[in-house]
Coordinates of C-alpha atoms and ligand atoms in Angstrom, one line a residue:
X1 CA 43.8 68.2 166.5
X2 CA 44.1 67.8 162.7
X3 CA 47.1 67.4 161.3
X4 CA 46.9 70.7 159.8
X5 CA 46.0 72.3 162.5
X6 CA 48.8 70.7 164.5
X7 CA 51.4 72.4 161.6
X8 CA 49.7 75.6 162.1
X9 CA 50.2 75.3 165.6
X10 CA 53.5 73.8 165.4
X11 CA 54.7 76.5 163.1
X12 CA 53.9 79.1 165.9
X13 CA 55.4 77.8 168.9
X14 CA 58.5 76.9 167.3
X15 CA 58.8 80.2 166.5
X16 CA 58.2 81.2 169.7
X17 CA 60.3 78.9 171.0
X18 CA 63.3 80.0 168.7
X19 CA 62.9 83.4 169.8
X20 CA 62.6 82.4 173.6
X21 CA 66.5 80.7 172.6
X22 CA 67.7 83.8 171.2
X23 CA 66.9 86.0 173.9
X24 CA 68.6 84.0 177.3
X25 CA 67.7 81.0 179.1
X26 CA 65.1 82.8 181.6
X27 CA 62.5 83.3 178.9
X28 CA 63.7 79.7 177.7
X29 CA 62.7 78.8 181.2
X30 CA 59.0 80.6 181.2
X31 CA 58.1 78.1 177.8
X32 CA 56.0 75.6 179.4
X33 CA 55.9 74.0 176.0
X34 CA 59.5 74.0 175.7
X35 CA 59.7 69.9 176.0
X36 CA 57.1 69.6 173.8
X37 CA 57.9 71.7 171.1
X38 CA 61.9 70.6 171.1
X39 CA 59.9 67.0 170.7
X40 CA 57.5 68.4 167.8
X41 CA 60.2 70.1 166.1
X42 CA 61.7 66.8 166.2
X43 CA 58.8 64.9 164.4
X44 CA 57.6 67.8 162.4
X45 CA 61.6 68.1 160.5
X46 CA 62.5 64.4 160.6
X47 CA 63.5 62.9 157.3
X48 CA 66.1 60.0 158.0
X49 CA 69.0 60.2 155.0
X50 CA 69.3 56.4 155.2
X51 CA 65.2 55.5 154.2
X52 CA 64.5 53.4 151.1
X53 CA 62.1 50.7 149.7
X54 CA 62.1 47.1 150.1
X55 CA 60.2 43.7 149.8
X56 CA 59.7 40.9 152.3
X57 CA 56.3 39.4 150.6
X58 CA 54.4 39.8 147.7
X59 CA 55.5 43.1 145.9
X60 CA 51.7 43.6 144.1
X61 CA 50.5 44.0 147.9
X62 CA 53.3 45.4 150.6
X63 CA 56.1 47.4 150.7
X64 CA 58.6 47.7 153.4
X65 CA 60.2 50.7 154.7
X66 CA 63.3 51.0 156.5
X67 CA 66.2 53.4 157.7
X68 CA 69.2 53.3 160.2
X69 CA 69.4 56.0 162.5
X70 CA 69.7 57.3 166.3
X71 CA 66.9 56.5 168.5
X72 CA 64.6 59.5 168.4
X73 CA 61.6 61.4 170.2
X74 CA 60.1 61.9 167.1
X75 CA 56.9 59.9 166.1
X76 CA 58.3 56.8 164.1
X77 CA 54.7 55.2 163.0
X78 CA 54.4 55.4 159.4
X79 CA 50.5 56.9 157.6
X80 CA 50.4 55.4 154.2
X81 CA 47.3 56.0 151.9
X82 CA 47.0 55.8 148.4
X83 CA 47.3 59.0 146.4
X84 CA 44.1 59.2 144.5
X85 CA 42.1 58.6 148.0
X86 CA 44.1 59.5 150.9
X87 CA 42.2 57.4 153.8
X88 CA 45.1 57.6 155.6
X89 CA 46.1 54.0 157.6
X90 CA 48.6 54.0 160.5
X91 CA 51.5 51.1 160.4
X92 CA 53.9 50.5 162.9
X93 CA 57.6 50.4 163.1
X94 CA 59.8 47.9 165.0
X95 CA 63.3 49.2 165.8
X96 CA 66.1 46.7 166.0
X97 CA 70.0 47.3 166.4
X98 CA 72.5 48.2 163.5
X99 CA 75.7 45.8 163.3
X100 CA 78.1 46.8 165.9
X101 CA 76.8 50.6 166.7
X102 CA 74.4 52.5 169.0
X103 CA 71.9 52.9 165.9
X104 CA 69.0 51.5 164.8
X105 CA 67.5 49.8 162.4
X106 CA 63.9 51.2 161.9
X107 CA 61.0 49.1 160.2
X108 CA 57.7 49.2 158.9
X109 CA 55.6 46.3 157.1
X110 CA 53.3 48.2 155.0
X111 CA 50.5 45.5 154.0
X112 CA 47.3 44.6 152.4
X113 CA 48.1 47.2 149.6
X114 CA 46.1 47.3 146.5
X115 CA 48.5 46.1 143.5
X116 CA 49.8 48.5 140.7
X117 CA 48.8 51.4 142.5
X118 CA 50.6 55.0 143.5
X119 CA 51.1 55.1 147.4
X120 CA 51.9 58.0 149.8
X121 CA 53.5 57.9 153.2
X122 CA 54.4 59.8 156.2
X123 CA 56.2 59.4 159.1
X124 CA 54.8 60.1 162.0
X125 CA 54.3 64.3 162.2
X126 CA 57.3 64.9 159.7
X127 CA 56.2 67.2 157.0
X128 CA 58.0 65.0 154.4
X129 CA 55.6 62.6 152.2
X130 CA 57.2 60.0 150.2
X131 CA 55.6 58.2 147.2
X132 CA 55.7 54.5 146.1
X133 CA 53.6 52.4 143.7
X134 CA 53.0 48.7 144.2
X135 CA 53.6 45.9 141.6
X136 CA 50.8 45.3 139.0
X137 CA 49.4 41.5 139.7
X138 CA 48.9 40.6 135.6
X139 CA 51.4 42.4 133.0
X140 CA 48.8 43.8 131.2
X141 CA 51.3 47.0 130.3
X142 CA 55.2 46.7 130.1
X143 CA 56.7 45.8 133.0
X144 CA 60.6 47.1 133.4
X145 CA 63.1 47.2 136.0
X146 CA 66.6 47.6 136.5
X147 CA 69.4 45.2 137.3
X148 CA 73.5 45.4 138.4
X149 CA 76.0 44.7 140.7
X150 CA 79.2 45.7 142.4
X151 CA 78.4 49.5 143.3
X152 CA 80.4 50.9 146.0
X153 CA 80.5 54.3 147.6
X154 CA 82.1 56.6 145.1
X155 CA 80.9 59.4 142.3
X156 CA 80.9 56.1 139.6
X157 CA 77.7 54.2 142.3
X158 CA 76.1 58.0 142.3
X159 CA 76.1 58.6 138.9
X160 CA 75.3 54.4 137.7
X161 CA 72.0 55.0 140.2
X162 CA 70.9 58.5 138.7
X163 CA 70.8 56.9 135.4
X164 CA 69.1 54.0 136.7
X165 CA 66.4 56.1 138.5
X166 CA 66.0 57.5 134.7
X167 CA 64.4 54.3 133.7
X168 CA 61.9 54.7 135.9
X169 CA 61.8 50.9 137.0
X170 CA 59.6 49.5 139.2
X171 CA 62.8 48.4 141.5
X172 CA 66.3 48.3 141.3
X173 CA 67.8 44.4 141.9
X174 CA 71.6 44.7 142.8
X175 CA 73.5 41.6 142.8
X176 CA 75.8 41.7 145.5
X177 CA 78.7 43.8 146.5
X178 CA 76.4 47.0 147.6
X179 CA 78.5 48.8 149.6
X180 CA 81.8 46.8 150.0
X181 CA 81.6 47.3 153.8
X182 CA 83.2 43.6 154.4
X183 CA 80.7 42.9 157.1
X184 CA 82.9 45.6 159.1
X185 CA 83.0 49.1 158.1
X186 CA 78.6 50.2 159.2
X187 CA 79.9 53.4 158.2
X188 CA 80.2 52.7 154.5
X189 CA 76.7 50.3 154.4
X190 CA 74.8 54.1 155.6
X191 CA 76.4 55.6 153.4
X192 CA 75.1 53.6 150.5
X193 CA 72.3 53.8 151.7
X194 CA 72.6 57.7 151.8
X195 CA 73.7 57.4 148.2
X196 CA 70.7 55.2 147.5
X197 CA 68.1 57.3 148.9
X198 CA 69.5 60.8 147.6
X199 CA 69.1 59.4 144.2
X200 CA 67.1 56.7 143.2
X201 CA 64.1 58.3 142.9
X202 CA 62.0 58.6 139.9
X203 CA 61.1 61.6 137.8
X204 CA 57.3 61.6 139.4
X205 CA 58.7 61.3 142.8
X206 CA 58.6 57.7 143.0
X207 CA 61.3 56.1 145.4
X208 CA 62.6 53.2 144.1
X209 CA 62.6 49.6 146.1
X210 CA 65.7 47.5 146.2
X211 CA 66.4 43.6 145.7
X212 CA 69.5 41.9 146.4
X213 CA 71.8 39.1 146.5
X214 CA 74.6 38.8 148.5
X215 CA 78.0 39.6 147.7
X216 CA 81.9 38.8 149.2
X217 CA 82.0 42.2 149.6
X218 CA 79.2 41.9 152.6
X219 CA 81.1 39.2 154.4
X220 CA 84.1 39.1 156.7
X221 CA 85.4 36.7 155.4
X222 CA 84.0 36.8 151.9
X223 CA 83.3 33.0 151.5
X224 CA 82.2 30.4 153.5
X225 CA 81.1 32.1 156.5
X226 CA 78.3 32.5 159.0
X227 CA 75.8 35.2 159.3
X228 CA 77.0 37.0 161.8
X229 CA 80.2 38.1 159.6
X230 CA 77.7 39.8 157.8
X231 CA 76.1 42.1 160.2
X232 CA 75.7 45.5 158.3
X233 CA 73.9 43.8 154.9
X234 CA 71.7 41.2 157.2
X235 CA 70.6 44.3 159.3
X236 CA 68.0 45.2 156.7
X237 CA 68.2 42.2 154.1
X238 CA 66.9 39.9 157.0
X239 CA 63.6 41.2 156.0
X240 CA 64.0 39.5 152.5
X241 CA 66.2 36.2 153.8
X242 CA 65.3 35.8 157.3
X243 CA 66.9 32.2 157.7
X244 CA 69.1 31.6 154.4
X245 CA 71.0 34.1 151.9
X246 CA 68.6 32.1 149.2
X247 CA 64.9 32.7 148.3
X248 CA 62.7 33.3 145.7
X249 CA 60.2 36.7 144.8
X250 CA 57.3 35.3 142.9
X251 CA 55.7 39.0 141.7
X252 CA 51.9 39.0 140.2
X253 CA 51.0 36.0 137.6
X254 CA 54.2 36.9 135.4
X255 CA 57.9 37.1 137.0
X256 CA 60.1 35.0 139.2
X257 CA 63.3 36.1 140.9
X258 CA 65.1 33.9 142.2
X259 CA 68.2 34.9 144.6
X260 CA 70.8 32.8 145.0
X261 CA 74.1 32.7 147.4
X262 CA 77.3 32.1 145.6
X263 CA 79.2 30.1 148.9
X264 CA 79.2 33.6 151.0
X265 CA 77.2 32.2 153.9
X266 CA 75.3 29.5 152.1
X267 CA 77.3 26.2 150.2
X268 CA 76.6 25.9 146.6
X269 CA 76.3 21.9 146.8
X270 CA 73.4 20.2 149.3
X271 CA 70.6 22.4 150.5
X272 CA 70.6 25.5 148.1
X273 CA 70.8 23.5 144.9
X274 CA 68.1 21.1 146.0
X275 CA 65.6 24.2 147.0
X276 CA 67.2 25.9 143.5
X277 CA 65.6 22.4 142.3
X278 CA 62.1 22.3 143.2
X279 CA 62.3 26.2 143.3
X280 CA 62.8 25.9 139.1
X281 CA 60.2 22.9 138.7
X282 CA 57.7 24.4 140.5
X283 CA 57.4 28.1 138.1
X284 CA 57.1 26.1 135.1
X285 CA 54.4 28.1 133.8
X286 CA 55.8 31.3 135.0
X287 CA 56.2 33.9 131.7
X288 CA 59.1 35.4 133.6
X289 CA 62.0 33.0 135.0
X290 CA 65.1 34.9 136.1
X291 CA 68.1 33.8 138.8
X292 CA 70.4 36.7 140.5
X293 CA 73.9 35.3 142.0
X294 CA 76.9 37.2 142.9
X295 CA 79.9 35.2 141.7
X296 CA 79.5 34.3 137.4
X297 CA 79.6 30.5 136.4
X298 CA 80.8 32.0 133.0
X299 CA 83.2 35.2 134.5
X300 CA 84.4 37.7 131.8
X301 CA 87.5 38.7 134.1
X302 CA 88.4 36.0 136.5
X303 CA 89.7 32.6 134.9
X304 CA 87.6 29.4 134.8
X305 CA 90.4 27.4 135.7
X306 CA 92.4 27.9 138.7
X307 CA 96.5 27.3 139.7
X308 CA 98.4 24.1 138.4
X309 CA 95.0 22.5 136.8
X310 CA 92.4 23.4 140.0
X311 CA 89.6 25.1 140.2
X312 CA 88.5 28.8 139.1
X313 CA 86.1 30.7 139.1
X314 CA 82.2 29.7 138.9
X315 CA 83.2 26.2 138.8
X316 CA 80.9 24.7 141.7
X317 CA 77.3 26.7 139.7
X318 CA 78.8 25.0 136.7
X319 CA 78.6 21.5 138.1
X320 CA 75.4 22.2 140.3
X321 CA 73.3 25.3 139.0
X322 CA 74.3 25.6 135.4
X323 CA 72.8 21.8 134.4
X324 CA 69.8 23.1 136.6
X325 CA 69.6 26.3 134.4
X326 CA 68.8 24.7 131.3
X327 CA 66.9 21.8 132.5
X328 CA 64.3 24.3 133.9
X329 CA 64.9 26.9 130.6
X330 CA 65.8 29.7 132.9
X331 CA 65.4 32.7 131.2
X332 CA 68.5 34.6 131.9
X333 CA 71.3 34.6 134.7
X334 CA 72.4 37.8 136.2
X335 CA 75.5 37.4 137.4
X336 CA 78.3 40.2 138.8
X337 CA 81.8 40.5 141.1
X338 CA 83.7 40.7 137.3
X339 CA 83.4 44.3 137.4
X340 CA 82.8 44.5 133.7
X341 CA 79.9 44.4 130.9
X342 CA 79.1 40.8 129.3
X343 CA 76.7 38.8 127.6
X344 CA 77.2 35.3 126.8
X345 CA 75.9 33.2 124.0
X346 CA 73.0 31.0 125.1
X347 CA 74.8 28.4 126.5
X348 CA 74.4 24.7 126.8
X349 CA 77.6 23.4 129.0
X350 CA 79.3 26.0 128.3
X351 CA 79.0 25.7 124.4
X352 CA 77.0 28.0 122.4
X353 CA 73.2 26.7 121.7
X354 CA 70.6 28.6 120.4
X355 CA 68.4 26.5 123.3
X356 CA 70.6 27.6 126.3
X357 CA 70.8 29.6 129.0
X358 CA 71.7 33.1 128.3
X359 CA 74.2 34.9 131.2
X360 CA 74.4 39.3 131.8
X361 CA 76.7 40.4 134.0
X362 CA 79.3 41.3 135.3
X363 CA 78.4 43.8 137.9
X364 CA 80.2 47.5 136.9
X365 CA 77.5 49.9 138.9
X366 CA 80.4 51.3 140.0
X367 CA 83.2 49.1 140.1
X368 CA 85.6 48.4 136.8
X369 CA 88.4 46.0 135.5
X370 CA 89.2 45.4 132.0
X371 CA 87.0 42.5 130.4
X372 CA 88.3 39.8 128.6
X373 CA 87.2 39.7 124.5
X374 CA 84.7 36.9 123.2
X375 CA 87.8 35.7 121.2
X376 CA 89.5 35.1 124.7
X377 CA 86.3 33.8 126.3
X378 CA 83.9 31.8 123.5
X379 CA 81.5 31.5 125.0
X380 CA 81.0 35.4 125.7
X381 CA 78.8 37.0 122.9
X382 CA 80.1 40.7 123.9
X383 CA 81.3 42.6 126.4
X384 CA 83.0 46.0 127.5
X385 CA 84.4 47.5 130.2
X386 CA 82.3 50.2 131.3
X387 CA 80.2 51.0 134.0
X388 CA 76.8 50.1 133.2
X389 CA 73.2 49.0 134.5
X390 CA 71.0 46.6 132.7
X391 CA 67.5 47.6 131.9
X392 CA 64.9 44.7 132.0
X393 CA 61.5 45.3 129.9
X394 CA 58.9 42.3 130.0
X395 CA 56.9 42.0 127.9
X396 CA 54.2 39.4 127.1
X397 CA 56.2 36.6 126.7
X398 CA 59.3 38.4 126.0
X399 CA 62.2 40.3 127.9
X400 CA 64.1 43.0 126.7
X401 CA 67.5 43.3 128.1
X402 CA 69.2 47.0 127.4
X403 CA 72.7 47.6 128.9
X404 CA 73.2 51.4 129.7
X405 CA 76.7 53.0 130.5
X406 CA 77.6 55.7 132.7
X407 CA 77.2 58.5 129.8
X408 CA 73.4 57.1 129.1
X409 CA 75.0 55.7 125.6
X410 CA 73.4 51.9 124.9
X411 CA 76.3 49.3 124.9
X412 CA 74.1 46.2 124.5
X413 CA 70.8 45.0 123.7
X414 CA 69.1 41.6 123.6
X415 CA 66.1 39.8 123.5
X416 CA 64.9 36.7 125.4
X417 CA 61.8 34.4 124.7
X418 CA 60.7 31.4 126.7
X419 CA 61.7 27.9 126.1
X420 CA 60.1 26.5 128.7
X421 CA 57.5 23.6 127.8
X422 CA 54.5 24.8 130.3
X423 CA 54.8 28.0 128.2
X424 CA 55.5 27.4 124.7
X425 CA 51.7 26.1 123.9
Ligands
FE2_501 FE1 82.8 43.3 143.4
FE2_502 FE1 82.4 40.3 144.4

């Protein structure tokens, strides 16, 4: 039976079977279809609150689905073809548990997509089809995505992600502190994720993957911990860092992300810095070279310098990453957990240096505290406190960096070029 046909057919016994309901439990009884069709209407209506977009390999050629929810009758296989040619292709999808509850983590590895392309998808019989577009391989057009941190649950994280979805990126990256579920509240991870897929969708329909970093605010614990005090954020993040909270997303011939753990469940000092290392020195040539961390090396809140002469803030990425930063001419830093709106000078340890390392931050998606002024902080170029998200537009050998606060109203915009040797000709 064609899938149309199946609706048609669908559509008629349901409504048989509704009216079967309404009249008593004998004619209810008489439906020798009844199992079926309560399993159908299942399928046929199923449209999970908690789906969105991810990666787990290359962005110009997958995409990976995934929502929590109660185990179902309903078909879970995903159909995915592209929009111009719909030769429909069947993917499966692995279920796995969610933190400490009864549901389910449901996933599907969409692969061997053709880059910069619009996609559609189904799941299973459910009426519902969803749209996607892969990464382009080269940059040929302008490239743009969105960036922020810190986002929370409340009407602040609604309204920071309906202006992002504006901008139609081509993801959303979100630097840690998602949900502020503190590795223990599931309830508040969903609904993020709720929050997430209700809104950050773009105006031609387009849902909009998501990137991250992790946060304190995804630990018990906060700092120092192991992976299993983060069991909400790893539930569907393990996809993107299966082993360690650190990686790197090398997307088409043009742009590098690399994702970094600020001491969550990862140190700063040993392993991470020397795969931050070769991780740098090996996308020499890459027109693109961006790092995403959670805590700031240069915070526009917090202080640099702790208690009675010790340690504050961002000091261990200033002794390990920061030299790292500018030795490999990283192009810009996003950095968060400040709750705030700042851009730094380019920075050379810590002193302004037309040559250095330029820092955005500090993660207001919807959290806020009041920012500290450049003539506090020197080495802050401006900042604000508003809720904002940072719009990223590539192009050529350029970035464009546009802050946008909650209203829509521009607080900030800068410009990057590279520095690095491989690139400069
Ligand atoms: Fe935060
Ligand atoms: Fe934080």
């Amino acid at each position: 039976m064609s899938s149309l046909h199946r609706r048609e057919f669908l559509g008629s016994s349901l409504g048989g079977f509704a009216a079967a309901f309404a009249f008593g439990p004998s004619l209810f009884a008489q439906d020798t279809v009844t199992a079926a069709a309560i399993a159908d209407a299942a399928s046929l209506s199923f449209a999970p609150d908690t789906l969105f977009l991810s990666w787990q390999q290359d962005p110009t050629s997958s995409m990976t689905v995934q929502w929590i929810g109660s185990e179902t009758p309903a078909d879970v296989s995903v159909k995915f073809a592209t929009v111009d040619n719909p030769l429909w292709q069947l993917a499966k999808t692995i279920t796995k548990p969610f933190s400490t509850t009864d549901l389910k983590v449901f996933r599907t590895q969409l692969t061997g997509l053709k880059d910069g392309t619009e996609y559609q998808f189904q799941i299973g019989n459910a009426a519902k089809i969803y749209r996607f577009r892969t990464m382009p391989q080269k940059a040929t057009n302008t490239i743009q995505f969105v960036s922020g941190g810190d986002a929370g649950v409340d009407e602040h994280a609604v309204k920071t992600n309906i202006l992002a979805a504006k901008q139609e990126p081509y993801f959303a990256l979100i630097g840690g502190d998602l949900a502020y579920d503190n590795g223990k509240s599931p309830e508040t991870f969903i609904k993020f994720l709720q929050n997430y897929h209700g809104h950050m969708i773009d105006a031609k329909g387009r849902l909009i993957p998501m990137l991250s970093c992790i946060g304190n605010h995804e630990v018990n614990g906060s700092y120092k911990m192991k992976r299993d005090k983060s069991p909400n954020y790893l539930s569907v993040f393990d996809n993107l860092f299966p082993e360690k909270t650190f990686g790197v997303l090398d997307i088409g011939d043009y742009l590098s992300l690399v994702l970094l753990d600020t001491d969550h469940l990862e140190p700063i000092a040993g392993e991470q810095t020397s795969w931050l290392e070769k991780t740098l020195a090996d996308r020499q040539d890459r027109p693109h070279l961006m790092v995403a961390n959670h805590v700031p090396a240069y915070p526009s809140y917090r202080a640099m310098e702790g208690a009675n002469g010790g340690n504050g803030t961002g000091h261990e990425q200033r002794v390990h990453w920061c030299p790292l930063f500018e030795r490999y001419n990283v192009d810009v830093v996003l950095e968060h957990h400040d709750h705030t709106f700042k851009r730094s000078h380019p920075l050379t340890n810590g002193l302004k240096d037309k040559n250095g390392v330029l820092y955005l931050g500090d993660g207001s998606w919807g959290k806020l505290r009041a920012a500290k002024t450049p003539e506090e902080r020197p080495y802050l170029a401006a900042t604000s406190s508003a809720y904002h998200v940072t719009v990223h537009r590539l192009e050529g050998e350029q970035r464009f960096h546009m802050a946008l606060e909650e209203s829509g109203k521009v607080a900030d915009v800068c410009m990057t070029t590279n520095k690095r040797p491989a690139r400069r000709g």
